[in-house]
């Protein structure tokens, strides 16, 4: 595929991106080679989903301890609880949408927003991109909102890109999907959670992390909101340097997710978990 037909191809040649991609690939390969993976991969997938949801919720303002997320059953009591509940539902739903993503990413995004919202209490704003004049509740990102027309156009472009496929590495595509959704904030709420879930779907669907055991959300949370927003500013800038900065940040997040799962593997091996 030519770079003209594949607009992401050039991103792989940005300074430092190839090294980031290679580092992430090696880290993922190491955890997939762990002896625990041969016997208890389903447990690792479940644990990674829980920890990923906790990390994504933390970035959206609900920074709960892991054990609190693990033990709670009521997630409708207050805004933080609803955020954590939304993150948990999204990680559970992601695996059910992989085949649909390849054919209709916009349908998947609509479904993710519906799942995050948890009900139809918000009326007809749930499960569809916002219309002109509709407000957005996304406290993490304070940049001006793109217009509804711009959102529609860029979502269509993102959809075409996903459906057409790309020669760009999985990390690059996942970072672009994540960054674009965060920049657009296409829904009335939960855009950060939806963007990070879409990143997860791309990483799984691409074959980089087929068993969903490398939760990038953990790494994003560990790196912190300030670093997340600084790297995101690079994406929004649209410059080569800024894009490379965002891809590197997303790569580091995956590596930290790998480190988290490696620690779980070691604990399982010792019989401590």
mmCIF file of C-alpha atoms in Angstrom:
data_model
loop_
_atom_site.group_PDB
_atom_site.id
_atom_site.type_symbol
_atom_site.label_atom_id
_atom_site.label_comp_id
_atom_site.label_asym_id
_atom_site.label_seq_id
_atom_site.Cartn_x
_atom_site.Cartn_y
_atom_site.Cartn_z
ATOM 1 C CA UNK A 1 0.000 0.000 0.000
ATOM 2 C CA UNK A 2 1.459 3.373 -0.943
ATOM 3 C CA UNK A 3 1.895 6.113 1.619
ATOM 4 C CA UNK A 4 -0.627 8.205 -0.317
ATOM 5 C CA UNK A 5 -3.267 5.504 0.101
ATOM 6 C CA UNK A 6 -2.104 4.747 3.635
ATOM 7 C CA UNK A 7 -1.808 8.041 5.565
ATOM 8 C CA UNK A 8 -0.435 6.296 8.666
ATOM 9 C CA UNK A 9 2.496 4.696 6.869
ATOM 10 C CA UNK A 10 4.644 7.826 7.178
ATOM 11 C CA UNK A 11 4.192 7.915 10.944
ATOM 12 C CA UNK A 12 6.239 4.756 11.291
ATOM 13 C CA UNK A 13 9.267 6.587 9.907
ATOM 14 C CA UNK A 14 9.108 9.488 12.365
ATOM 15 C CA UNK A 15 12.212 9.806 14.580
ATOM 16 C CA UNK A 16 12.072 7.319 17.438
ATOM 17 C CA UNK A 17 8.842 5.603 16.388
ATOM 18 C CA UNK A 18 10.478 2.474 14.957
ATOM 19 C CA UNK A 19 12.480 2.088 18.157
ATOM 20 C CA UNK A 20 9.334 2.500 20.254
ATOM 21 C CA UNK A 21 7.465 -0.082 18.174
ATOM 22 C CA UNK A 22 10.352 -2.550 18.471
ATOM 23 C CA UNK A 23 10.624 -2.045 22.233
ATOM 24 C CA UNK A 24 6.899 -2.626 22.711
ATOM 25 C CA UNK A 25 6.939 -5.739 20.517
ATOM 26 C CA UNK A 26 9.796 -7.238 22.526
ATOM 27 C CA UNK A 27 8.082 -6.465 25.842
ATOM 28 C CA UNK A 28 4.817 -8.048 24.690
ATOM 29 C CA UNK A 29 6.643 -11.119 23.371
ATOM 30 C CA UNK A 30 8.363 -11.595 26.724
ATOM 31 C CA UNK A 31 5.145 -11.671 28.736
ATOM 32 C CA UNK A 32 3.478 -13.948 26.190
ATOM 33 C CA UNK A 33 6.420 -16.309 26.650
ATOM 34 C CA UNK A 34 5.948 -16.522 30.424
ATOM 35 C CA UNK A 35 5.297 -20.068 31.608
ATOM 36 C CA UNK A 36 2.097 -18.980 33.407
ATOM 37 C CA UNK A 37 0.596 -18.034 30.023
ATOM 38 C CA UNK A 38 0.462 -21.686 29.025
ATOM 39 C CA UNK A 39 -1.789 -22.639 31.919
ATOM 40 C CA UNK A 40 -3.604 -19.603 33.224
ATOM 41 C CA UNK A 41 -4.000 -17.133 30.363
ATOM 42 C CA UNK A 42 -7.741 -16.735 31.023
ATOM 43 C CA UNK A 43 -7.000 -15.524 34.562
ATOM 44 C CA UNK A 44 -4.469 -13.050 33.216
ATOM 45 C CA UNK A 45 -6.980 -11.716 30.702
ATOM 46 C CA UNK A 46 -9.576 -11.178 33.436
ATOM 47 C CA UNK A 47 -7.074 -9.526 35.753
ATOM 48 C CA UNK A 48 -5.760 -7.276 32.983
ATOM 49 C CA UNK A 49 -9.315 -6.171 32.189
ATOM 50 C CA UNK A 50 -9.936 -5.263 35.823
ATOM 51 C CA UNK A 51 -6.673 -3.371 36.164
ATOM 52 C CA UNK A 52 -7.141 -1.673 32.811
ATOM 53 C CA UNK A 53 -10.605 -0.479 33.817
ATOM 54 C CA UNK A 54 -9.243 0.873 37.088
ATOM 55 C CA UNK A 55 -6.504 2.755 35.228
ATOM 56 C CA UNK A 56 -8.859 4.248 32.660
ATOM 57 C CA UNK A 57 -11.295 5.354 35.369
ATOM 58 C CA UNK A 58 -8.417 6.950 37.293
ATOM 59 C CA UNK A 59 -7.555 9.122 34.294
ATOM 60 C CA UNK A 60 -11.212 10.166 34.119
ATOM 61 C CA UNK A 61 -11.171 11.325 37.731
ATOM 62 C CA UNK A 62 -12.147 8.185 39.678
ATOM 63 C CA UNK A 63 -8.821 7.048 41.106
ATOM 64 C CA UNK A 64 -9.903 4.100 43.243
ATOM 65 C CA UNK A 65 -7.684 1.455 44.790
ATOM 66 C CA UNK A 66 -7.678 -1.806 42.860
ATOM 67 C CA UNK A 67 -9.201 -3.766 45.739
ATOM 68 C CA UNK A 68 -12.031 -1.241 45.994
ATOM 69 C CA UNK A 69 -12.810 -1.763 42.311
ATOM 70 C CA UNK A 70 -12.608 -5.522 42.814
ATOM 71 C CA UNK A 71 -15.004 -5.723 45.748
ATOM 72 C CA UNK A 72 -17.629 -3.129 44.799
ATOM 73 C CA UNK A 73 -20.916 -4.183 43.259
ATOM 74 C CA UNK A 74 -22.792 -0.869 43.288
ATOM 75 C CA UNK A 75 -21.549 1.593 40.693
ATOM 76 C CA UNK A 76 -24.460 3.988 40.515
ATOM 77 C CA UNK A 77 -24.147 5.867 43.771
ATOM 78 C CA UNK A 78 -22.145 8.933 42.675
ATOM 79 C CA UNK A 79 -20.220 10.284 39.671
ATOM 80 C CA UNK A 80 -16.960 8.494 40.559
ATOM 81 C CA UNK A 81 -18.756 5.185 41.029
ATOM 82 C CA UNK A 82 -20.522 5.638 37.705
ATOM 83 C CA UNK A 83 -17.180 6.306 36.009
ATOM 84 C CA UNK A 84 -15.658 3.145 37.456
ATOM 85 C CA UNK A 85 -18.748 1.160 36.485
ATOM 86 C CA UNK A 86 -18.568 2.531 32.950
ATOM 87 C CA UNK A 87 -14.892 1.559 32.654
ATOM 88 C CA UNK A 88 -15.607 -1.969 33.854
ATOM 89 C CA UNK A 89 -18.476 -2.409 31.424
ATOM 90 C CA UNK A 90 -16.348 -1.147 28.548
ATOM 91 C CA UNK A 91 -13.458 -3.550 29.158
ATOM 92 C CA UNK A 92 -15.962 -6.405 29.400
ATOM 93 C CA UNK A 93 -17.617 -5.359 26.137
ATOM 94 C CA UNK A 94 -14.442 -4.774 24.114
ATOM 95 C CA UNK A 95 -13.813 -8.432 23.385
ATOM 96 C CA UNK A 96 -17.304 -8.855 21.961
ATOM 97 C CA UNK A 97 -16.778 -6.182 19.326
ATOM 98 C CA UNK A 98 -13.558 -7.234 17.610
ATOM 99 C CA UNK A 99 -15.039 -8.614 14.399
ATOM 100 C CA UNK A 100 -17.483 -5.716 14.115
ATOM 101 C CA UNK A 101 -14.649 -3.191 14.481
ATOM 102 C CA UNK A 102 -13.037 -4.373 11.239
ATOM 103 C CA UNK A 103 -16.259 -3.798 9.322
ATOM 104 C CA UNK A 104 -17.943 -0.888 11.096
ATOM 105 C CA UNK A 105 -15.852 1.040 13.625
ATOM 106 C CA UNK A 106 -18.511 3.738 13.947
ATOM 107 C CA UNK A 107 -21.049 1.132 15.013
ATOM 108 C CA UNK A 108 -18.595 -0.091 17.631
ATOM 109 C CA UNK A 109 -17.985 3.423 18.950
ATOM 110 C CA UNK A 110 -21.733 4.010 19.243
ATOM 111 C CA UNK A 111 -22.070 0.735 21.133
ATOM 112 C CA UNK A 112 -19.209 1.651 23.452
ATOM 113 C CA UNK A 113 -20.861 4.938 24.363
ATOM 114 C CA UNK A 114 -24.150 3.181 25.003
ATOM 115 C CA UNK A 115 -22.417 0.621 27.237
ATOM 116 C CA UNK A 116 -20.504 3.322 29.105
ATOM 117 C CA UNK A 117 -23.694 5.288 29.719
ATOM 118 C CA UNK A 118 -25.335 2.206 31.157
ATOM 119 C CA UNK A 119 -28.888 3.289 30.425
ATOM 120 C CA UNK A 120 -31.016 5.471 28.207
ATOM 121 C CA UNK A 121 -31.493 7.969 31.023
ATOM 122 C CA UNK A 122 -29.731 10.636 28.979
ATOM 123 C CA UNK A 123 -32.264 10.341 26.180
ATOM 124 C CA UNK A 124 -31.281 10.382 22.544
ATOM 125 C CA UNK A 125 -27.726 11.685 23.132
ATOM 126 C CA UNK A 126 -26.574 8.169 24.074
ATOM 127 C CA UNK A 127 -24.909 6.045 21.428
ATOM 128 C CA UNK A 128 -24.516 8.685 18.724
ATOM 129 C CA UNK A 129 -22.140 11.545 17.907
ATOM 130 C CA UNK A 130 -23.165 14.896 19.316
ATOM 131 C CA UNK A 131 -25.101 17.415 17.255
ATOM 132 C CA UNK A 132 -24.410 21.127 16.920
ATOM 133 C CA UNK A 133 -24.850 22.943 20.216
ATOM 134 C CA UNK A 134 -24.925 19.840 22.397
ATOM 135 C CA UNK A 135 -22.632 20.055 25.438
ATOM 136 C CA UNK A 136 -19.886 17.571 26.297
ATOM 137 C CA UNK A 137 -18.948 16.408 29.783
ATOM 138 C CA UNK A 138 -15.230 15.605 29.518
ATOM 139 C CA UNK A 139 -13.362 17.254 32.402
ATOM 140 C CA UNK A 140 -9.943 15.840 31.528
ATOM 141 C CA UNK A 141 -9.614 17.605 28.168
ATOM 142 C CA UNK A 142 -10.211 21.346 28.166
ATOM 143 C CA UNK A 143 -9.375 22.116 24.541
ATOM 144 C CA UNK A 144 -12.034 23.794 22.394
ATOM 145 C CA UNK A 145 -14.530 21.338 20.967
ATOM 146 C CA UNK A 146 -14.450 20.654 17.234
ATOM 147 C CA UNK A 147 -17.764 21.439 15.555
ATOM 148 C CA UNK A 148 -20.307 18.704 14.994
ATOM 149 C CA UNK A 149 -19.626 18.880 11.250
ATOM 150 C CA UNK A 150 -15.895 18.459 11.814
ATOM 151 C CA UNK A 151 -16.551 15.542 14.151
ATOM 152 C CA UNK A 152 -18.706 13.819 11.532
ATOM 153 C CA UNK A 153 -16.102 14.309 8.809
ATOM 154 C CA UNK A 154 -13.161 13.146 10.876
ATOM 155 C CA UNK A 155 -15.046 10.144 12.264
ATOM 156 C CA UNK A 156 -15.854 9.135 8.701
ATOM 157 C CA UNK A 157 -12.183 9.464 7.792
ATOM 158 C CA UNK A 158 -11.137 7.389 10.795
ATOM 159 C CA UNK A 159 -13.681 4.732 9.879
ATOM 160 C CA UNK A 160 -12.434 4.561 6.293
ATOM 161 C CA UNK A 161 -8.869 4.231 7.534
ATOM 162 C CA UNK A 162 -9.711 1.319 9.834
ATOM 163 C CA UNK A 163 -11.775 -0.494 7.201
ATOM 164 C CA UNK A 164 -9.171 -0.026 4.462
ATOM 165 C CA UNK A 165 -6.387 -1.300 6.692
ATOM 166 C CA UNK A 166 -2.902 0.071 7.127
ATOM 167 C CA UNK A 167 0.673 -1.095 6.897
ATOM 168 C CA UNK A 168 1.486 0.991 9.960
ATOM 169 C CA UNK A 169 2.359 -0.924 13.132
ATOM 170 C CA UNK A 170 -0.456 -1.745 15.540
ATOM 171 C CA UNK A 171 0.947 0.649 18.125
ATOM 172 C CA UNK A 172 0.768 3.541 15.659
ATOM 173 C CA UNK A 173 -2.819 2.785 14.637
ATOM 174 C CA UNK A 174 -3.962 2.349 18.237
ATOM 175 C CA UNK A 175 -2.328 5.647 19.243
ATOM 176 C CA UNK A 176 -3.989 7.491 16.349
ATOM 177 C CA UNK A 177 -7.428 6.023 17.099
ATOM 178 C CA UNK A 178 -7.029 6.934 20.773
ATOM 179 C CA UNK A 179 -5.767 10.441 20.065
ATOM 180 C CA UNK A 180 -8.353 11.213 17.394
ATOM 181 C CA UNK A 181 -11.292 10.206 19.595
ATOM 182 C CA UNK A 182 -9.910 12.168 22.520
ATOM 183 C CA UNK A 183 -9.436 15.217 20.303
ATOM 184 C CA UNK A 184 -12.919 14.998 18.782
ATOM 185 C CA UNK A 185 -14.837 14.100 21.958
ATOM 186 C CA UNK A 186 -17.665 12.927 19.708
ATOM 187 C CA UNK A 187 -20.099 11.913 22.456
ATOM 188 C CA UNK A 188 -21.892 13.773 25.206
ATOM 189 C CA UNK A 189 -19.930 11.930 27.900
ATOM 190 C CA UNK A 190 -17.303 9.256 28.631
ATOM 191 C CA UNK A 191 -15.133 10.167 25.646
ATOM 192 C CA UNK A 192 -11.867 9.417 27.431
ATOM 193 C CA UNK A 193 -13.094 5.972 28.483
ATOM 194 C CA UNK A 194 -14.336 5.237 24.962
ATOM 195 C CA UNK A 195 -11.057 6.418 23.391
ATOM 196 C CA UNK A 196 -8.954 4.183 25.634
ATOM 197 C CA UNK A 197 -11.266 1.223 25.013
ATOM 198 C CA UNK A 198 -10.898 1.764 21.269
ATOM 199 C CA UNK A 199 -7.133 1.736 21.749
ATOM 200 C CA UNK A 200 -7.521 -1.607 23.567
ATOM 201 C CA UNK A 201 -9.632 -3.013 20.713
ATOM 202 C CA UNK A 202 -7.008 -2.062 18.114
ATOM 203 C CA UNK A 203 -4.186 -3.613 20.147
ATOM 204 C CA UNK A 204 -6.143 -6.870 20.500
ATOM 205 C CA UNK A 205 -7.508 -6.923 16.954
ATOM 206 C CA UNK A 206 -4.143 -6.234 15.371
ATOM 207 C CA UNK A 207 -2.598 -9.340 16.894
ATOM 208 C CA UNK A 208 -0.143 -7.386 19.036
ATOM 209 C CA UNK A 209 -2.033 -8.371 22.194
ATOM 210 C CA UNK A 210 -4.555 -11.033 21.082
ATOM 211 C CA UNK A 211 -5.316 -12.289 24.594
ATOM 212 C CA UNK A 212 -5.753 -8.757 26.003
ATOM 213 C CA UNK A 213 -3.173 -9.154 28.755
ATOM 214 C CA UNK A 214 -1.197 -5.918 28.206
ATOM 215 C CA UNK A 215 -3.477 -3.147 29.560
ATOM 216 C CA UNK A 216 -2.222 0.163 28.200
ATOM 217 C CA UNK A 217 -4.732 1.903 30.492
ATOM 218 C CA UNK A 218 -2.628 0.818 33.474
ATOM 219 C CA UNK A 219 0.380 2.510 31.956
ATOM 220 C CA UNK A 220 -1.497 5.677 31.058
ATOM 221 C CA UNK A 221 -2.648 5.974 34.669
ATOM 222 C CA UNK A 222 0.795 5.209 36.069
ATOM 223 C CA UNK A 223 2.417 7.857 33.874
ATOM 224 C CA UNK A 224 -0.148 10.308 35.248
ATOM 225 C CA UNK A 225 -2.641 12.826 33.928
ATOM 226 C CA UNK A 226 -0.069 15.592 33.452
ATOM 227 C CA UNK A 227 2.139 13.439 31.212
ATOM 228 C CA UNK A 228 -0.932 12.093 29.398
ATOM 229 C CA UNK A 229 -2.165 15.576 28.570
ATOM 230 C CA UNK A 230 1.314 16.805 27.608
ATOM 231 C CA UNK A 231 1.712 13.930 25.152
ATOM 232 C CA UNK A 232 -1.830 14.433 23.884
ATOM 233 C CA UNK A 233 -0.975 18.064 23.157
ATOM 234 C CA UNK A 234 1.645 16.674 20.797
ATOM 235 C CA UNK A 235 -1.017 14.703 18.961
ATOM 236 C CA UNK A 236 -3.287 17.712 18.692
ATOM 237 C CA UNK A 237 -0.415 19.808 17.308
ATOM 238 C CA UNK A 238 -0.301 17.561 14.241
ATOM 239 C CA UNK A 239 3.464 18.037 13.896
ATOM 240 C CA UNK A 240 5.780 15.107 13.290
ATOM 241 C CA UNK A 241 7.532 15.720 16.590
ATOM 242 C CA UNK A 242 4.232 15.930 18.435
ATOM 243 C CA UNK A 243 2.864 12.772 16.848
ATOM 244 C CA UNK A 244 6.056 10.900 17.701
ATOM 245 C CA UNK A 245 5.753 12.116 21.293
ATOM 246 C CA UNK A 246 2.179 10.792 21.538
ATOM 247 C CA UNK A 247 3.077 7.432 19.977
ATOM 248 C CA UNK A 248 6.033 7.108 22.357
ATOM 249 C CA UNK A 249 3.777 7.855 25.307
ATOM 250 C CA UNK A 250 1.279 5.215 24.188
ATOM 251 C CA UNK A 251 4.111 2.759 23.695
ATOM 252 C CA UNK A 252 5.403 3.370 27.184
ATOM 253 C CA UNK A 253 1.875 2.835 28.503
ATOM 254 C CA UNK A 254 1.728 -0.589 26.836
ATOM 255 C CA UNK A 255 5.130 -1.477 28.286
ATOM 256 C CA UNK A 256 3.927 -0.545 31.774
ATOM 257 C CA UNK A 257 0.836 -2.664 31.187
ATOM 258 C CA UNK A 258 3.172 -5.524 30.309
ATOM 259 C CA UNK A 259 5.104 -4.921 33.513
ATOM 260 C CA UNK A 260 1.870 -5.067 35.507
ATOM 261 C CA UNK A 261 0.871 -8.389 33.961
ATOM 262 C CA UNK A 262 4.376 -9.767 34.423
ATOM 263 C CA UNK A 263 4.056 -9.021 38.151
ATOM 264 C CA UNK A 264 0.703 -10.865 38.173
ATOM 265 C CA UNK A 265 2.381 -13.818 36.427
ATOM 266 C CA UNK A 266 5.090 -13.917 39.061
ATOM 267 C CA UNK A 267 2.532 -13.762 41.855
ATOM 268 C CA UNK A 268 0.544 -16.619 40.316
ATOM 269 C CA UNK A 269 3.732 -18.622 39.921
ATOM 270 C CA UNK A 270 4.537 -18.172 43.588
ATOM 271 C CA UNK A 271 0.983 -19.144 44.516
ATOM 272 C CA UNK A 272 0.359 -15.745 46.070
ATOM 273 C CA UNK A 273 -2.556 -14.821 43.827
#
